[in-house]
Amino acid sequence: MLGDVGNDTITIMDSAIGVAGSGTVSGGADDDSITLAGTSSVNATSQVLGDAGNDTVSVDSTVMIAAGSTVDGGADIDQLAFNALGDSTVAPGDFLNFEQLAKNGGAALTLTGAQTFSVSTDVNAGTLNVTGALTTPTANVNAGTLN
């Protein structure tokens, strides 16, 4: 599934990317929004790409991201919006090339290992736990807790 020229909005709800082999969801050029929600999954060797532009990829904690898949913000300033509906853990390499992290939703999100967001990290609800190292120039706790 590919976006075209212009600002695209792509929502994947209760679906699998790469059911029989690899699949790709790409916003294309410009500022795009990709949402992975519900019981969606990104299977091994599949890709979710922000590509060029200031993109936002929103991920519900109910979404399954398989080992070997790629969720990549691409070039420019990209935001990973993690909507924690249930407690989740993100390891280094699960998400690539995101400069901003927005932690939304009342549950806990745990970042393990070394994680870098070069613009900002925002906790808007719930708890953001860091069990490794978080490198970010600005950490904003608007609501919730940062541990």
PDB file of C-alpha atoms in Angstrom:
ATOM      1  CA  MET A   1       0.000   0.000   0.000  1.00  0.00           C
ATOM      2  CA  LEU A   2       1.623   3.218  -1.112  1.00  0.00           C
ATOM      3  CA  GLY A   3       0.662   6.836  -0.554  1.00  0.00           C
ATOM      4  CA  ASP A   4       1.068   9.291  -3.404  1.00  0.00           C
ATOM      5  CA  VAL A   5       2.294  12.863  -3.698  1.00  0.00           C
ATOM      6  CA  GLY A   6       0.792  15.019  -0.977  1.00  0.00           C
ATOM      7  CA  ASN A   7      -0.022  14.461   2.660  1.00  0.00           C
ATOM      8  CA  ASP A   8      -1.474  10.965   3.042  1.00  0.00           C
ATOM      9  CA  THR A   9      -3.375   9.331   5.902  1.00  0.00           C
ATOM     10  CA  ILE A  10      -3.215   5.531   5.999  1.00  0.00           C
ATOM     11  CA  THR A  11      -5.002   3.511   8.689  1.00  0.00           C
ATOM     12  CA  ILE A  12      -4.502  -0.237   9.081  1.00  0.00           C
ATOM     13  CA  MET A  13      -7.181  -1.620  11.425  1.00  0.00           C
ATOM     14  CA  ASP A  14      -7.384  -5.287  12.452  1.00  0.00           C
ATOM     15  CA  SER A  15      -5.335  -6.408   9.436  1.00  0.00           C
ATOM     16  CA  ALA A  16      -1.995  -8.066   8.734  1.00  0.00           C
ATOM     17  CA  ILE A  17       0.770  -6.561   6.630  1.00  0.00           C
ATOM     18  CA  GLY A  18       2.607  -9.297   4.753  1.00  0.00           C
ATOM     19  CA  VAL A  19       0.210 -12.201   5.323  1.00  0.00           C
ATOM     20  CA  ALA A  20       1.798 -14.402   2.643  1.00  0.00           C
ATOM     21  CA  GLY A  21       5.351 -13.102   2.457  1.00  0.00           C
ATOM     22  CA  SER A  22       6.481  -9.517   2.726  1.00  0.00           C
ATOM     23  CA  GLY A  23       4.296  -6.450   2.442  1.00  0.00           C
ATOM     24  CA  THR A  24       4.971  -2.719   2.426  1.00  0.00           C
ATOM     25  CA  VAL A  25       3.006   0.271   3.673  1.00  0.00           C
ATOM     26  CA  SER A  26       4.636   3.530   2.629  1.00  0.00           C
ATOM     27  CA  GLY A  27       3.456   7.096   3.023  1.00  0.00           C
ATOM     28  CA  GLY A  28       5.542   8.308   0.100  1.00  0.00           C
ATOM     29  CA  ALA A  29       6.737  11.903  -0.126  1.00  0.00           C
ATOM     30  CA  ASP A  30       5.459  14.818   1.992  1.00  0.00           C
ATOM     31  CA  ASP A  31       4.045  14.719   5.542  1.00  0.00           C
ATOM     32  CA  ASP A  32       2.163  11.470   6.089  1.00  0.00           C
ATOM     33  CA  SER A  33       0.281   9.768   8.902  1.00  0.00           C
ATOM     34  CA  ILE A  34       0.249   5.979   9.235  1.00  0.00           C
ATOM     35  CA  THR A  35      -1.813   4.351  11.994  1.00  0.00           C
ATOM     36  CA  LEU A  36      -1.494   0.697  13.011  1.00  0.00           C
ATOM     37  CA  ALA A  37      -4.466  -0.133  15.231  1.00  0.00           C
ATOM     38  CA  GLY A  38      -6.562  -2.882  16.737  1.00  0.00           C
ATOM     39  CA  THR A  39      -5.339  -6.413  16.209  1.00  0.00           C
ATOM     40  CA  SER A  40      -3.124  -5.515  13.244  1.00  0.00           C
ATOM     41  CA  SER A  41       0.253  -7.158  12.743  1.00  0.00           C
ATOM     42  CA  VAL A  42       3.432  -6.435  10.821  1.00  0.00           C
ATOM     43  CA  ASN A  43       4.819  -9.818   9.827  1.00  0.00           C
ATOM     44  CA  ALA A  44       8.492 -10.734   9.368  1.00  0.00           C
ATOM     45  CA  THR A  45      10.168  -9.150   6.308  1.00  0.00           C
ATOM     46  CA  SER A  46       7.332  -6.583   6.033  1.00  0.00           C
ATOM     47  CA  GLN A  47       7.897  -2.837   6.123  1.00  0.00           C
ATOM     48  CA  VAL A  48       6.081   0.255   7.360  1.00  0.00           C
ATOM     49  CA  LEU A  49       7.927   3.261   5.960  1.00  0.00           C
ATOM     50  CA  GLY A  50       7.362   6.953   6.602  1.00  0.00           C
ATOM     51  CA  ASP A  51       9.769   7.860   3.771  1.00  0.00           C
ATOM     52  CA  ALA A  52      10.467  11.556   3.094  1.00  0.00           C
ATOM     53  CA  GLY A  53       8.662  14.327   4.949  1.00  0.00           C
ATOM     54  CA  ASN A  54       7.702  14.903   8.567  1.00  0.00           C
ATOM     55  CA  ASP A  55       5.750  11.726   9.201  1.00  0.00           C
ATOM     56  CA  THR A  56       3.808  10.310  12.160  1.00  0.00           C
ATOM     57  CA  VAL A  57       3.484   6.587  12.725  1.00  0.00           C
ATOM     58  CA  SER A  58       0.961   5.750  15.454  1.00  0.00           C
ATOM     59  CA  VAL A  59       1.061   2.278  16.955  1.00  0.00           C
ATOM     60  CA  ASP A  60      -1.459   0.775  19.379  1.00  0.00           C
ATOM     61  CA  SER A  61       0.047  -1.522  21.998  1.00  0.00           C
ATOM     62  CA  THR A  62      -2.264  -4.272  20.696  1.00  0.00           C
ATOM     63  CA  VAL A  63      -0.390  -4.350  17.358  1.00  0.00           C
ATOM     64  CA  MET A  64       2.060  -7.222  16.932  1.00  0.00           C
ATOM     65  CA  ILE A  65       5.413  -6.264  15.358  1.00  0.00           C
ATOM     66  CA  ALA A  66       7.255  -9.450  14.320  1.00  0.00           C
ATOM     67  CA  ALA A  67      11.025  -9.892  14.537  1.00  0.00           C
ATOM     68  CA  GLY A  68      12.564  -9.159  11.153  1.00  0.00           C
ATOM     69  CA  SER A  69      10.011  -6.511  10.225  1.00  0.00           C
ATOM     70  CA  THR A  70      10.865  -2.832   9.738  1.00  0.00           C
ATOM     71  CA  VAL A  71       9.014   0.218  11.072  1.00  0.00           C
ATOM     72  CA  ASP A  72      11.055   3.161   9.809  1.00  0.00           C
ATOM     73  CA  GLY A  73      10.265   6.872  10.044  1.00  0.00           C
ATOM     74  CA  GLY A  74      12.540   7.666   7.102  1.00  0.00           C
ATOM     75  CA  ALA A  75      14.060  11.077   6.428  1.00  0.00           C
ATOM     76  CA  ASP A  76      13.236  14.437   8.057  1.00  0.00           C
ATOM     77  CA  ILE A  77      11.611  14.799  11.508  1.00  0.00           C
ATOM     78  CA  ASP A  78       9.345  11.861  12.264  1.00  0.00           C
ATOM     79  CA  GLN A  79       7.211  11.043  15.281  1.00  0.00           C
ATOM     80  CA  LEU A  80       6.486   7.644  16.785  1.00  0.00           C
ATOM     81  CA  ALA A  81       3.201   7.951  18.687  1.00  0.00           C
ATOM     82  CA  PHE A  82       2.827   4.926  20.925  1.00  0.00           C
ATOM     83  CA  ASN A  83      -0.752   4.509  22.134  1.00  0.00           C
ATOM     84  CA  ALA A  84      -0.386   2.187  25.105  1.00  0.00           C
ATOM     85  CA  LEU A  85      -3.714   0.470  25.707  1.00  0.00           C
ATOM     86  CA  GLY A  86      -1.885  -2.318  27.526  1.00  0.00           C
ATOM     87  CA  ASP A  87       1.633  -2.592  28.906  1.00  0.00           C
ATOM     88  CA  SER A  88       4.267  -2.965  26.164  1.00  0.00           C
ATOM     89  CA  THR A  89       8.030  -3.200  25.726  1.00  0.00           C
ATOM     90  CA  VAL A  90      10.088  -1.699  22.896  1.00  0.00           C
ATOM     91  CA  ALA A  91      13.609  -2.967  22.261  1.00  0.00           C
ATOM     92  CA  PRO A  92      16.338  -1.131  20.317  1.00  0.00           C
ATOM     93  CA  GLY A  93      15.853  -1.632  16.591  1.00  0.00           C
ATOM     94  CA  ASP A  94      12.091  -2.242  16.797  1.00  0.00           C
ATOM     95  CA  PHE A  95      11.523   1.269  15.412  1.00  0.00           C
ATOM     96  CA  LEU A  96      14.110   3.169  13.321  1.00  0.00           C
ATOM     97  CA  ASN A  97      14.702   6.819  12.383  1.00  0.00           C
ATOM     98  CA  PHE A  98      12.147   8.481  14.640  1.00  0.00           C
ATOM     99  CA  GLU A  99      13.203  11.805  16.111  1.00  0.00           C
ATOM    100  CA  GLN A 100      10.219  12.264  18.423  1.00  0.00           C
ATOM    101  CA  LEU A 101       8.435   9.873  20.789  1.00  0.00           C
ATOM    102  CA  ALA A 102       4.922  10.585  22.052  1.00  0.00           C
ATOM    103  CA  LYS A 103       3.773   8.167  24.769  1.00  0.00           C
ATOM    104  CA  ASN A 104      -0.049   8.267  24.855  1.00  0.00           C
ATOM    105  CA  GLY A 105      -2.585   6.051  26.624  1.00  0.00           C
ATOM    106  CA  GLY A 106      -2.893   5.088  30.257  1.00  0.00           C
ATOM    107  CA  ALA A 107      -0.808   1.899  30.292  1.00  0.00           C
ATOM    108  CA  ALA A 108       2.966   1.504  30.656  1.00  0.00           C
ATOM    109  CA  LEU A 109       5.533   1.544  27.850  1.00  0.00           C
ATOM    110  CA  THR A 110       9.003   0.205  28.678  1.00  0.00           C
ATOM    111  CA  LEU A 111      12.021   1.175  26.565  1.00  0.00           C
ATOM    112  CA  THR A 112      14.902  -1.282  26.875  1.00  0.00           C
ATOM    113  CA  GLY A 113      18.516  -0.862  25.786  1.00  0.00           C
ATOM    114  CA  ALA A 114      19.790   2.366  24.217  1.00  0.00           C
ATOM    115  CA  GLN A 115      17.014   4.470  22.663  1.00  0.00           C
ATOM    116  CA  THR A 116      17.520   7.823  20.921  1.00  0.00           C
ATOM    117  CA  PHE A 117      14.949  10.446  19.950  1.00  0.00           C
ATOM    118  CA  SER A 118      16.937  13.458  18.721  1.00  0.00           C
ATOM    119  CA  VAL A 119      14.152  16.076  19.027  1.00  0.00           C
ATOM    120  CA  SER A 120      11.951  15.194  22.012  1.00  0.00           C
ATOM    121  CA  THR A 121      10.213  12.611  24.155  1.00  0.00           C
ATOM    122  CA  ASP A 122       6.709  13.463  25.410  1.00  0.00           C
ATOM    123  CA  VAL A 123       4.792  11.522  28.058  1.00  0.00           C
ATOM    124  CA  ASN A 124       1.157  12.517  27.578  1.00  0.00           C
ATOM    125  CA  ALA A 125      -0.442   9.755  29.676  1.00  0.00           C
ATOM    126  CA  GLY A 126       0.462   6.591  31.558  1.00  0.00           C
ATOM    127  CA  THR A 127       4.000   5.566  32.415  1.00  0.00           C
ATOM    128  CA  LEU A 128       7.169   5.548  30.329  1.00  0.00           C
ATOM    129  CA  ASN A 129       9.765   3.232  31.894  1.00  0.00           C
ATOM    130  CA  VAL A 130      13.374   3.353  30.734  1.00  0.00           C
ATOM    131  CA  THR A 131      15.443   0.292  31.693  1.00  0.00           C
ATOM    132  CA  GLY A 132      18.420   1.173  29.495  1.00  0.00           C
ATOM    133  CA  ALA A 133      19.496   4.601  28.262  1.00  0.00           C
ATOM    134  CA  LEU A 134      17.257   7.281  26.760  1.00  0.00           C
ATOM    135  CA  THR A 135      19.020   9.998  24.767  1.00  0.00           C
ATOM    136  CA  THR A 136      16.790  12.970  24.018  1.00  0.00           C
ATOM    137  CA  PRO A 137      17.406  16.720  24.342  1.00  0.00           C
ATOM    138  CA  THR A 138      13.934  17.351  25.772  1.00  0.00           C
ATOM    139  CA  ALA A 139      11.750  15.096  27.916  1.00  0.00           C
ATOM    140  CA  ASN A 140       8.307  16.555  28.586  1.00  0.00           C
ATOM    141  CA  VAL A 141       6.009  14.956  31.143  1.00  0.00           C
ATOM    142  CA  ASN A 142       2.676  16.553  30.271  1.00  0.00           C
ATOM    143  CA  ALA A 143       0.713  13.927  32.226  1.00  0.00           C
ATOM    144  CA  GLY A 144       1.742  10.557  33.573  1.00  0.00           C
ATOM    145  CA  THR A 145       5.133   9.385  34.790  1.00  0.00           C
ATOM    146  CA  LEU A 146       8.665   9.014  33.429  1.00  0.00           C
ATOM    147  CA  ASN A 147      10.783   6.409  35.265  1.00  0.00           C
TER     148      ASN A 147
END
